[in-house]
mmCIF file of C-alpha atoms and ligand atoms in Angstrom:
data_model
loop_
_atom_site.group_PDB
_atom_site.id
_atom_site.type_symbol
_atom_site.label_atom_id
_atom_site.label_comp_id
_atom_site.label_asym_id
_atom_site.label_seq_id
_atom_site.Cartn_x
_atom_site.Cartn_y
_atom_site.Cartn_z
ATOM 1 C CA UNK A 1 64.592 178.213 39.320
ATOM 2 C CA UNK A 2 63.913 178.300 43.059
ATOM 3 C CA UNK A 3 62.776 175.272 44.950
ATOM 4 C CA UNK A 4 59.580 176.685 46.481
ATOM 5 C CA UNK A 5 57.856 175.166 49.501
ATOM 6 C CA UNK A 6 54.321 176.058 50.539
ATOM 7 C CA UNK A 7 53.784 175.652 54.274
ATOM 8 C CA UNK A 8 50.201 175.294 55.482
ATOM 9 C CA UNK A 9 49.297 174.850 59.163
ATOM 10 C CA UNK A 10 46.002 172.988 59.603
ATOM 11 C CA UNK A 11 43.864 172.544 62.668
ATOM 12 C CA UNK A 12 40.588 170.647 62.207
ATOM 13 C CA UNK A 13 40.462 171.613 58.548
ATOM 14 C CA UNK A 14 38.774 168.531 57.025
ATOM 15 C CA UNK A 15 36.117 170.735 55.458
ATOM 16 C CA UNK A 16 38.531 172.852 53.471
ATOM 17 C CA UNK A 17 41.498 170.550 52.851
ATOM 18 C CA UNK A 18 40.413 168.665 49.687
ATOM 19 C CA UNK A 19 39.580 171.956 47.927
ATOM 20 C CA UNK A 20 42.684 173.709 49.297
ATOM 21 C CA UNK A 21 44.905 170.865 48.095
ATOM 22 C CA UNK A 22 43.275 171.018 44.659
ATOM 23 C CA UNK A 23 43.785 174.774 44.326
ATOM 24 C CA UNK A 24 47.322 174.799 45.679
ATOM 25 C CA UNK A 25 48.296 171.832 43.554
ATOM 26 C CA UNK A 26 47.210 173.555 40.364
ATOM 27 C CA UNK A 27 48.977 176.743 41.494
ATOM 28 C CA UNK A 28 52.209 174.859 42.103
ATOM 29 C CA UNK A 29 51.964 173.008 38.788
ATOM 30 C CA UNK A 30 51.406 176.262 36.905
ATOM 31 C CA UNK A 31 54.413 177.817 38.646
ATOM 32 C CA UNK A 32 56.507 174.833 37.573
ATOM 33 C CA UNK A 33 55.135 175.026 34.009
ATOM 34 C CA UNK A 34 55.858 178.746 33.820
ATOM 35 C CA UNK A 35 59.438 178.146 34.913
ATOM 36 C CA UNK A 36 58.987 180.045 38.171
ATOM 37 C CA UNK A 37 59.417 177.102 40.520
ATOM 38 C CA UNK A 38 61.621 174.069 40.404
ATOM 39 C CA UNK A 39 60.224 170.582 39.809
ATOM 40 C CA UNK A 40 61.393 169.722 43.343
ATOM 41 C CA UNK A 41 59.024 172.241 44.875
ATOM 42 C CA UNK A 42 56.606 170.907 47.475
ATOM 43 C CA UNK A 43 53.607 171.681 49.691
ATOM 44 C CA UNK A 44 53.879 170.822 53.369
ATOM 45 C CA UNK A 45 50.691 170.516 55.369
ATOM 46 C CA UNK A 46 51.223 170.637 59.128
ATOM 47 C CA UNK A 47 48.551 168.926 61.155
ATOM 48 C CA UNK A 48 48.468 170.814 64.437
ATOM 49 C CA UNK A 49 47.048 167.980 66.551
ATOM 50 C CA UNK A 50 43.649 167.997 64.834
ATOM 51 C CA UNK A 51 40.786 165.973 66.240
ATOM 52 C CA UNK A 52 39.086 165.377 62.882
ATOM 53 C CA UNK A 53 40.217 163.660 59.669
ATOM 54 C CA UNK A 54 42.813 166.308 58.761
ATOM 55 C CA UNK A 55 45.779 163.949 59.039
ATOM 56 C CA UNK A 56 44.180 161.062 57.168
ATOM 57 C CA UNK A 57 43.352 163.453 54.325
ATOM 58 C CA UNK A 58 46.928 164.762 54.208
ATOM 59 C CA UNK A 59 48.475 161.307 54.299
ATOM 60 C CA UNK A 60 46.084 159.930 51.675
ATOM 61 C CA UNK A 61 46.856 162.765 49.242
ATOM 62 C CA UNK A 62 50.581 162.510 49.871
ATOM 63 C CA UNK A 63 50.529 158.885 48.711
ATOM 64 C CA UNK A 64 49.012 159.875 45.375
ATOM 65 C CA UNK A 65 50.823 163.121 44.772
ATOM 66 C CA UNK A 66 54.581 163.572 45.115
ATOM 67 C CA UNK A 67 54.234 167.334 45.579
ATOM 68 C CA UNK A 68 52.327 166.863 48.815
ATOM 69 C CA UNK A 69 53.994 166.267 52.154
ATOM 70 C CA UNK A 70 52.808 166.346 55.725
ATOM 71 C CA UNK A 71 54.027 166.906 59.255
ATOM 72 C CA UNK A 72 51.922 165.726 62.151
ATOM 73 C CA UNK A 73 52.357 167.407 65.505
ATOM 74 C CA UNK A 74 51.735 165.222 68.533
ATOM 75 C CA UNK A 75 49.264 167.707 69.997
ATOM 76 C CA UNK A 76 47.719 171.079 69.336
ATOM 77 C CA UNK A 77 50.471 173.666 69.778
ATOM 78 C CA UNK A 78 48.777 176.625 68.108
ATOM 79 C CA UNK A 79 49.092 178.252 64.716
ATOM 80 C CA UNK A 80 52.478 179.926 65.300
ATOM 81 C CA UNK A 81 54.214 176.775 66.503
ATOM 82 C CA UNK A 82 52.647 174.706 63.732
ATOM 83 C CA UNK A 83 53.832 177.230 61.168
ATOM 84 C CA UNK A 84 57.341 177.268 62.614
ATOM 85 C CA UNK A 85 57.559 173.469 62.490
ATOM 86 C CA UNK A 86 56.580 173.566 58.811
ATOM 87 C CA UNK A 87 59.068 176.324 57.993
ATOM 88 C CA UNK A 88 61.865 174.480 59.771
ATOM 89 C CA UNK A 89 60.970 171.300 57.864
ATOM 90 C CA UNK A 90 61.182 173.283 54.614
ATOM 91 C CA UNK A 91 64.577 174.599 55.718
ATOM 92 C CA UNK A 92 65.826 171.088 56.497
ATOM 93 C CA UNK A 93 64.654 169.994 53.050
ATOM 94 C CA UNK A 94 66.901 172.729 51.657
ATOM 95 C CA UNK A 95 64.219 174.758 49.961
ATOM 96 C CA UNK A 96 65.198 178.078 48.386
ATOM 97 C CA UNK A 97 62.146 179.826 49.722
ATOM 98 C CA UNK A 98 59.055 178.963 51.748
ATOM 99 C CA UNK A 99 55.647 180.608 51.503
ATOM 100 C CA UNK A 100 53.331 180.337 54.501
ATOM 101 C CA UNK A 101 49.593 180.243 53.929
ATOM 102 C CA UNK A 102 46.458 179.509 55.917
ATOM 103 C CA UNK A 103 44.560 176.331 55.080
ATOM 104 C CA UNK A 104 41.354 178.244 54.328
ATOM 105 C CA UNK A 105 43.046 180.137 51.451
ATOM 106 C CA UNK A 106 41.611 183.450 52.638
ATOM 107 C CA UNK A 107 44.811 184.961 51.307
ATOM 108 C CA UNK A 108 44.766 185.320 47.537
ATOM 109 C CA UNK A 109 47.076 182.661 46.070
ATOM 110 C CA UNK A 110 47.278 184.479 42.736
ATOM 111 C CA UNK A 111 49.875 186.848 44.169
ATOM 112 C CA UNK A 112 52.329 183.992 44.772
ATOM 113 C CA UNK A 113 53.893 184.785 41.387
ATOM 114 C CA UNK A 114 54.704 188.278 42.645
ATOM 115 C CA UNK A 115 56.193 186.822 45.836
ATOM 116 C CA UNK A 116 58.535 184.674 43.766
ATOM 117 C CA UNK A 117 59.411 187.523 41.371
ATOM 118 C CA UNK A 118 60.480 189.638 44.318
ATOM 119 C CA UNK A 119 62.475 186.748 45.738
ATOM 120 C CA UNK A 120 64.247 186.328 42.395
ATOM 121 C CA UNK A 121 64.941 190.075 42.452
ATOM 122 C CA UNK A 122 66.890 189.553 45.663
ATOM 123 C CA UNK A 123 64.398 189.914 48.523
ATOM 124 C CA UNK A 124 64.828 187.497 51.406
ATOM 125 C CA UNK A 125 61.461 188.308 52.955
ATOM 126 C CA UNK A 126 58.290 189.283 51.097
ATOM 127 C CA UNK A 127 55.318 190.342 53.225
ATOM 128 C CA UNK A 128 51.772 189.813 52.016
ATOM 129 C CA UNK A 129 49.819 192.911 53.014
ATOM 130 C CA UNK A 130 46.032 193.265 52.860
ATOM 131 C CA UNK A 131 45.040 196.260 50.817
ATOM 132 C CA UNK A 132 41.871 196.806 52.849
ATOM 133 C CA UNK A 133 39.828 195.380 55.682
ATOM 134 C CA UNK A 134 36.412 195.908 54.101
ATOM 135 C CA UNK A 135 35.469 192.252 54.530
ATOM 136 C CA UNK A 136 36.181 192.220 58.273
ATOM 137 C CA UNK A 137 33.493 192.835 60.853
ATOM 138 C CA UNK A 138 33.556 196.296 62.451
ATOM 139 C CA UNK A 139 34.832 194.741 65.693
ATOM 140 C CA UNK A 140 37.702 192.856 64.040
ATOM 141 C CA UNK A 141 38.693 195.821 61.889
ATOM 142 C CA UNK A 142 38.790 198.372 64.693
ATOM 143 C CA UNK A 143 40.510 196.115 67.233
ATOM 144 C CA UNK A 144 43.103 195.002 64.665
ATOM 145 C CA UNK A 145 43.909 198.530 63.546
ATOM 146 C CA UNK A 146 44.031 199.783 67.132
ATOM 147 C CA UNK A 147 46.400 196.947 67.947
ATOM 148 C CA UNK A 148 48.829 197.804 65.158
ATOM 149 C CA UNK A 149 48.898 201.416 66.336
ATOM 150 C CA UNK A 150 49.416 200.382 69.955
ATOM 151 C CA UNK A 151 52.308 198.102 68.963
ATOM 152 C CA UNK A 152 53.921 200.991 67.070
ATOM 153 C CA UNK A 153 53.573 203.164 70.182
ATOM 154 C CA UNK A 154 55.311 200.487 72.231
ATOM 155 C CA UNK A 155 58.170 200.528 69.749
ATOM 156 C CA UNK A 156 57.488 197.129 68.186
ATOM 157 C CA UNK A 157 58.281 196.903 64.497
ATOM 158 C CA UNK A 158 55.447 194.999 62.812
ATOM 159 C CA UNK A 159 54.144 195.357 59.276
ATOM 160 C CA UNK A 160 50.726 197.038 59.158
ATOM 161 C CA UNK A 161 47.945 194.721 57.938
ATOM 162 C CA UNK A 162 50.287 191.793 57.443
ATOM 163 C CA UNK A 163 49.469 188.472 59.071
ATOM 164 C CA UNK A 164 51.468 185.352 58.324
ATOM 165 C CA UNK A 165 51.181 185.261 54.544
ATOM 166 C CA UNK A 166 54.796 185.731 53.546
ATOM 167 C CA UNK A 167 57.744 184.362 51.653
ATOM 168 C CA UNK A 168 61.028 183.683 53.397
ATOM 169 C CA UNK A 169 64.218 182.797 51.605
ATOM 170 C CA UNK A 170 66.632 180.177 52.909
ATOM 171 C CA UNK A 171 68.867 182.805 54.524
ATOM 172 C CA UNK A 172 65.877 184.260 56.377
ATOM 173 C CA UNK A 173 64.830 180.750 57.453
ATOM 174 C CA UNK A 174 68.330 180.068 58.796
ATOM 175 C CA UNK A 175 68.101 183.316 60.721
ATOM 176 C CA UNK A 176 64.646 182.439 62.041
ATOM 177 C CA UNK A 177 66.009 179.173 63.427
ATOM 178 C CA UNK A 178 68.350 181.216 65.646
ATOM 179 C CA UNK A 179 65.426 182.718 67.562
ATOM 180 C CA UNK A 180 64.956 180.329 70.439
ATOM 181 C CA UNK A 181 62.007 181.970 72.161
ATOM 182 C CA UNK A 182 59.079 179.839 73.194
ATOM 183 C CA UNK A 183 56.281 182.440 73.089
ATOM 184 C CA UNK A 184 56.192 182.806 69.339
ATOM 185 C CA UNK A 185 54.931 185.895 67.555
ATOM 186 C CA UNK A 186 56.385 185.419 64.101
ATOM 187 C CA UNK A 187 55.254 188.721 62.664
ATOM 188 C CA UNK A 188 57.344 190.441 65.329
ATOM 189 C CA UNK A 189 60.415 188.247 64.835
ATOM 190 C CA UNK A 190 60.620 188.351 61.035
ATOM 191 C CA UNK A 191 61.237 192.127 60.808
ATOM 192 C CA UNK A 192 64.090 191.668 63.321
ATOM 193 C CA UNK A 193 65.861 189.370 60.880
ATOM 194 C CA UNK A 194 66.842 192.173 58.531
ATOM 195 C CA UNK A 195 67.896 191.507 54.908
ATOM 196 C CA UNK A 196 66.158 193.009 51.921
ATOM 197 C CA UNK A 197 62.382 192.797 52.073
ATOM 198 C CA UNK A 198 59.380 193.986 50.111
ATOM 199 C CA UNK A 199 55.578 193.938 50.155
ATOM 200 C CA UNK A 200 52.930 192.402 47.956
ATOM 201 C CA UNK A 201 49.372 193.751 48.268
ATOM 202 C CA UNK A 202 46.355 191.500 47.985
ATOM 203 C CA UNK A 203 42.660 191.226 48.756
ATOM 204 C CA UNK A 204 41.659 188.860 51.556
ATOM 205 C CA UNK A 205 38.590 186.724 50.973
ATOM 206 C CA UNK A 206 36.221 185.055 53.346
ATOM 207 C CA UNK A 207 36.691 181.467 54.477
ATOM 208 C CA UNK A 208 35.107 179.256 51.780
ATOM 209 C CA UNK A 209 34.146 176.507 54.269
ATOM 210 C CA UNK A 210 34.397 175.619 57.932
ATOM 211 C CA UNK A 211 34.774 178.188 60.689
ATOM 212 C CA UNK A 212 37.583 180.215 62.201
ATOM 213 C CA UNK A 213 40.008 178.306 64.411
ATOM 214 C CA UNK A 214 40.927 181.558 66.126
ATOM 215 C CA UNK A 215 38.183 182.282 68.654
ATOM 216 C CA UNK A 216 38.312 185.541 70.608
ATOM 217 C CA UNK A 217 40.080 183.908 73.566
ATOM 218 C CA UNK A 218 42.974 182.664 71.415
ATOM 219 C CA UNK A 219 43.119 186.016 69.652
ATOM 220 C CA UNK A 220 43.460 187.932 72.927
ATOM 221 C CA UNK A 221 46.194 185.580 74.117
ATOM 222 C CA UNK A 222 48.002 186.070 70.825
ATOM 223 C CA UNK A 223 47.694 189.864 71.058
ATOM 224 C CA UNK A 224 49.012 189.902 74.636
ATOM 225 C CA UNK A 225 51.866 187.593 73.602
ATOM 226 C CA UNK A 226 52.771 190.008 70.843
ATOM 227 C CA UNK A 227 53.089 192.890 73.270
ATOM 228 C CA UNK A 228 54.795 191.091 76.122
ATOM 229 C CA UNK A 229 57.260 189.246 73.889
ATOM 230 C CA UNK A 230 58.505 192.363 72.161
ATOM 231 C CA UNK A 231 58.216 195.308 74.462
ATOM 232 C CA UNK A 232 59.301 196.150 77.979
ATOM 233 C CA UNK A 233 57.676 199.568 77.715
ATOM 234 C CA UNK A 234 54.840 198.529 80.105
ATOM 235 C CA UNK A 235 57.513 198.035 82.802
ATOM 236 C CA UNK A 236 59.028 201.416 82.002
ATOM 237 C CA UNK A 237 55.586 202.991 82.292
ATOM 238 C CA UNK A 238 55.342 201.696 85.902
ATOM 239 C CA UNK A 239 58.691 203.296 86.717
ATOM 240 C CA UNK A 240 57.601 206.600 85.190
ATOM 241 C CA UNK A 241 54.290 206.584 87.072
ATOM 242 C CA UNK A 242 56.246 205.949 90.301
ATOM 243 C CA UNK A 243 58.538 208.898 89.638
ATOM 244 C CA UNK A 244 55.564 211.103 88.758
ATOM 245 C CA UNK A 245 53.615 210.222 91.929
ATOM 246 C CA UNK A 246 56.696 210.755 94.117
ATOM 247 C CA UNK A 247 57.155 214.197 92.592
ATOM 248 C CA UNK A 248 53.471 214.907 93.076
ATOM 249 C CA UNK A 249 53.696 213.870 96.721
ATOM 250 C CA UNK A 250 56.333 216.555 97.294
ATOM 251 C CA UNK A 251 53.922 219.182 95.933
ATOM 252 C CA UNK A 252 51.170 217.659 98.077
ATOM 253 C CA UNK A 253 53.462 217.760 101.094
ATOM 254 C CA UNK A 254 54.094 221.483 100.657
ATOM 255 C CA UNK A 255 50.381 222.130 100.169
ATOM 256 C CA UNK A 256 49.473 220.104 103.269
ATOM 257 C CA UNK A 257 52.175 221.868 105.285
ATOM 258 C CA UNK A 258 50.889 225.280 104.241
ATOM 259 C CA UNK A 259 47.274 224.288 105.056
ATOM 260 C CA UNK A 260 48.452 222.946 108.395
ATOM 261 C CA UNK A 261 50.350 226.146 109.248
ATOM 262 C CA UNK A 262 47.376 228.275 108.278
ATOM 263 C CA UNK A 263 45.289 226.171 110.571
ATOM 264 C CA UNK A 264 42.769 225.324 107.836
ATOM 265 C CA UNK A 265 43.374 221.561 107.958
ATOM 266 C CA UNK A 266 41.584 219.020 110.166
ATOM 267 C CA UNK A 267 43.979 217.512 112.709
ATOM 268 C CA UNK A 268 45.781 214.435 111.323
ATOM 269 C CA UNK A 269 44.809 215.125 107.686
ATOM 270 C CA UNK A 270 48.160 216.546 106.576
ATOM 271 C CA UNK A 271 50.281 213.706 107.921
ATOM 272 C CA UNK A 272 47.871 211.038 106.576
ATOM 273 C CA UNK A 273 47.585 212.473 103.081
ATOM 274 C CA UNK A 274 51.335 213.051 102.789
ATOM 275 C CA UNK A 275 52.202 209.505 103.791
ATOM 276 C CA UNK A 276 49.578 207.970 101.502
ATOM 277 C CA UNK A 277 50.907 209.796 98.466
ATOM 278 C CA UNK A 278 54.531 209.359 99.296
ATOM 279 C CA UNK A 279 54.296 205.656 100.149
ATOM 280 C CA UNK A 280 52.169 204.996 97.050
ATOM 281 C CA UNK A 281 54.729 206.716 94.863
ATOM 282 C CA UNK A 282 57.629 204.999 96.551
ATOM 283 C CA UNK A 283 56.072 201.580 96.063
ATOM 284 C CA UNK A 284 55.452 202.254 92.381
ATOM 285 C CA UNK A 285 58.984 203.500 91.987
ATOM 286 C CA UNK A 286 60.394 200.380 93.631
ATOM 287 C CA UNK A 287 58.241 198.084 91.477
ATOM 288 C CA UNK A 288 59.502 200.060 88.480
ATOM 289 C CA UNK A 289 63.113 199.512 89.520
ATOM 290 C CA UNK A 290 62.488 195.783 89.981
ATOM 291 C CA UNK A 291 60.765 195.901 86.576
ATOM 292 C CA UNK A 292 63.844 197.413 84.988
ATOM 293 C CA UNK A 293 65.882 194.412 86.107
ATOM 294 C CA UNK A 294 63.136 191.974 85.116
ATOM 295 C CA UNK A 295 63.142 193.627 81.688
ATOM 296 C CA UNK A 296 66.858 192.982 81.361
ATOM 297 C CA UNK A 297 66.521 189.354 82.441
ATOM 298 C CA UNK A 298 63.725 188.966 79.910
ATOM 299 C CA UNK A 299 66.002 190.267 77.176
ATOM 300 C CA UNK A 300 68.823 187.942 78.241
ATOM 301 C CA UNK A 301 66.786 184.750 78.503
ATOM 302 C CA UNK A 302 65.542 185.131 74.963
ATOM 303 C CA UNK A 303 69.125 184.716 73.729
ATOM 304 C CA UNK A 304 68.236 186.453 70.510
ATOM 305 C CA UNK A 305 71.091 186.796 68.050
ATOM 306 C CA UNK A 306 72.821 190.120 68.600
ATOM 307 C CA UNK A 307 73.745 190.748 64.997
ATOM 308 C CA UNK A 308 73.604 189.129 61.610
ATOM 309 C CA UNK A 309 76.340 189.462 59.029
ATOM 310 C CA UNK A 310 74.858 189.836 55.581
ATOM 311 C CA UNK A 311 78.082 189.890 53.596
ATOM 312 C CA UNK A 312 81.725 189.590 54.429
ATOM 313 C CA UNK A 313 84.720 190.786 52.450
ATOM 314 C CA UNK A 314 88.108 189.938 53.870
ATOM 315 C CA UNK A 315 91.153 190.062 51.660
ATOM 316 C CA UNK A 316 93.559 187.330 52.688
ATOM 317 C CA UNK A 317 96.421 188.968 54.552
ATOM 318 C CA UNK A 318 100.061 187.940 54.618
ATOM 319 C CA UNK A 319 100.950 185.492 57.386
ATOM 320 C CA UNK A 320 102.390 187.355 60.331
ATOM 321 C CA UNK A 321 106.084 186.846 61.146
ATOM 322 C CA UNK A 322 105.525 187.729 64.767
ATOM 323 C CA UNK A 323 107.138 185.058 66.884
ATOM 324 C CA UNK A 324 104.625 183.848 69.414
ATOM 325 C CA UNK A 325 107.194 181.834 71.321
ATOM 326 C CA UNK A 326 108.828 185.017 72.623
ATOM 327 C CA UNK A 327 105.658 185.917 74.406
ATOM 328 C CA UNK A 328 105.551 185.208 78.091
HETATM 329 N N1 LIG B 1 45.533 176.893 63.035
HETATM 330 C C1 LIG B 1 46.444 175.989 63.576
HETATM 331 N N2 LIG B 1 46.385 175.730 64.916
HETATM 332 C C2 LIG B 1 45.481 176.327 65.750
HETATM 333 C C3 LIG B 1 44.587 177.279 65.192
HETATM 334 C C4 LIG B 1 44.637 177.532 63.828
HETATM 335 O O1 LIG B 1 47.278 175.445 62.875
HETATM 336 O O2 LIG B 1 45.490 176.037 66.942
HETATM 337 C C5 LIG B 1 45.596 177.179 61.582
HETATM 338 C C6 LIG B 1 44.277 177.003 60.827
HETATM 339 O O3 LIG B 1 44.089 175.669 60.433
HETATM 340 C C7 LIG B 1 44.479 177.937 59.654
HETATM 341 C C8 LIG B 1 45.327 179.050 60.232
HETATM 342 O O4 LIG B 1 45.891 178.538 61.419
HETATM 343 O O5 LIG B 1 45.203 177.325 58.602
HETATM 344 C C9 LIG B 1 44.535 180.298 60.511
HETATM 345 O O6 LIG B 1 43.396 179.985 61.236
HETATM 346 P P1 LIG B 1 41.947 180.579 60.900
HETATM 347 O O7 LIG B 1 41.777 180.679 59.426
HETATM 348 O O8 LIG B 1 40.917 179.789 61.620
HETATM 349 O O9 LIG B 1 42.068 182.045 61.536
HETATM 350 P P2 LIG B 1 41.326 183.380 61.057
HETATM 351 O O10 LIG B 1 41.589 183.499 59.587
HETATM 352 O O11 LIG B 1 39.914 183.192 61.363
HETATM 353 O O12 LIG B 1 41.989 184.458 61.850
HETATM 354 MG MG1 LIG B 2 41.291 182.110 58.181
#
């Protein structure tokens, strides 16, 4: 039976925590009873520098209940960092798999059984995918769907309608720990890990208490982070615009020259218009070239792992009788 860890980032969640703990506790106990999770399974609540009673609630419950654990971050580092700290704690505790959930339990916890079944079947990553967005406001639904499409266009591999409700096996967690980047966008990193993965579909509910900890400002920052941490296409677009305008300026130059020769142009117009277009294009082109190098530096500084070996088969070979001493 796998040792399952639930990881729950919490920021100012005093209103939901007692109920969330109750529901998750009974879920975990039923998984243990049904023989789907090991007795050593745990729930880890990460307090992301909350200003309310979140931490005192977590610590009080952890004293009474051995299945409950907590991690307190020194200050508010945001959902993604809080989640990562919880996942890395689960990895250090040698869990077999970790399931990340939001503290408001908007994501249906009844599908956890399916997550674990898929893990037992050999999946290292199981993505929770919303089967519809009917409960979202029109604004949230259209911006979110537009965003997924835009990311696809930029060549970023993210799972449509999947947020951070997912299961990761210990191998996937080890792999995740190799990604050293600071601007975290986990739903972009996880698909890069590889290994066998699958999806579980579920209905997302509304928050049962408290309000969203993701105001529009944080959401926009997160969306921009997602694009700029995974794609250098915007830089390539600058280069392409530069090339296009330079080419256009040549056409413009010919047109201006012809107008000038035919005497239909006002004096000084041809030379002005040609230089404006050409210099504009040249500047864009140069920024694009600088951007190409910046894009490479950006790729290098991330120090992402270049490959991941999933399996290795090497049949022990005979020791070589080549005499190394004869080598100069
Ligand atoms: N959260 C966090 N740190 C933050 C903001 C949010 O740990 O700075 C947690 C929050 O407690 C919740 C999860 O991230 O468990 C998702 O937040 P929320 O439900 O408010 O987002 P929404 O569902 O409205 O997008
Ligand atoms: Mg929520």
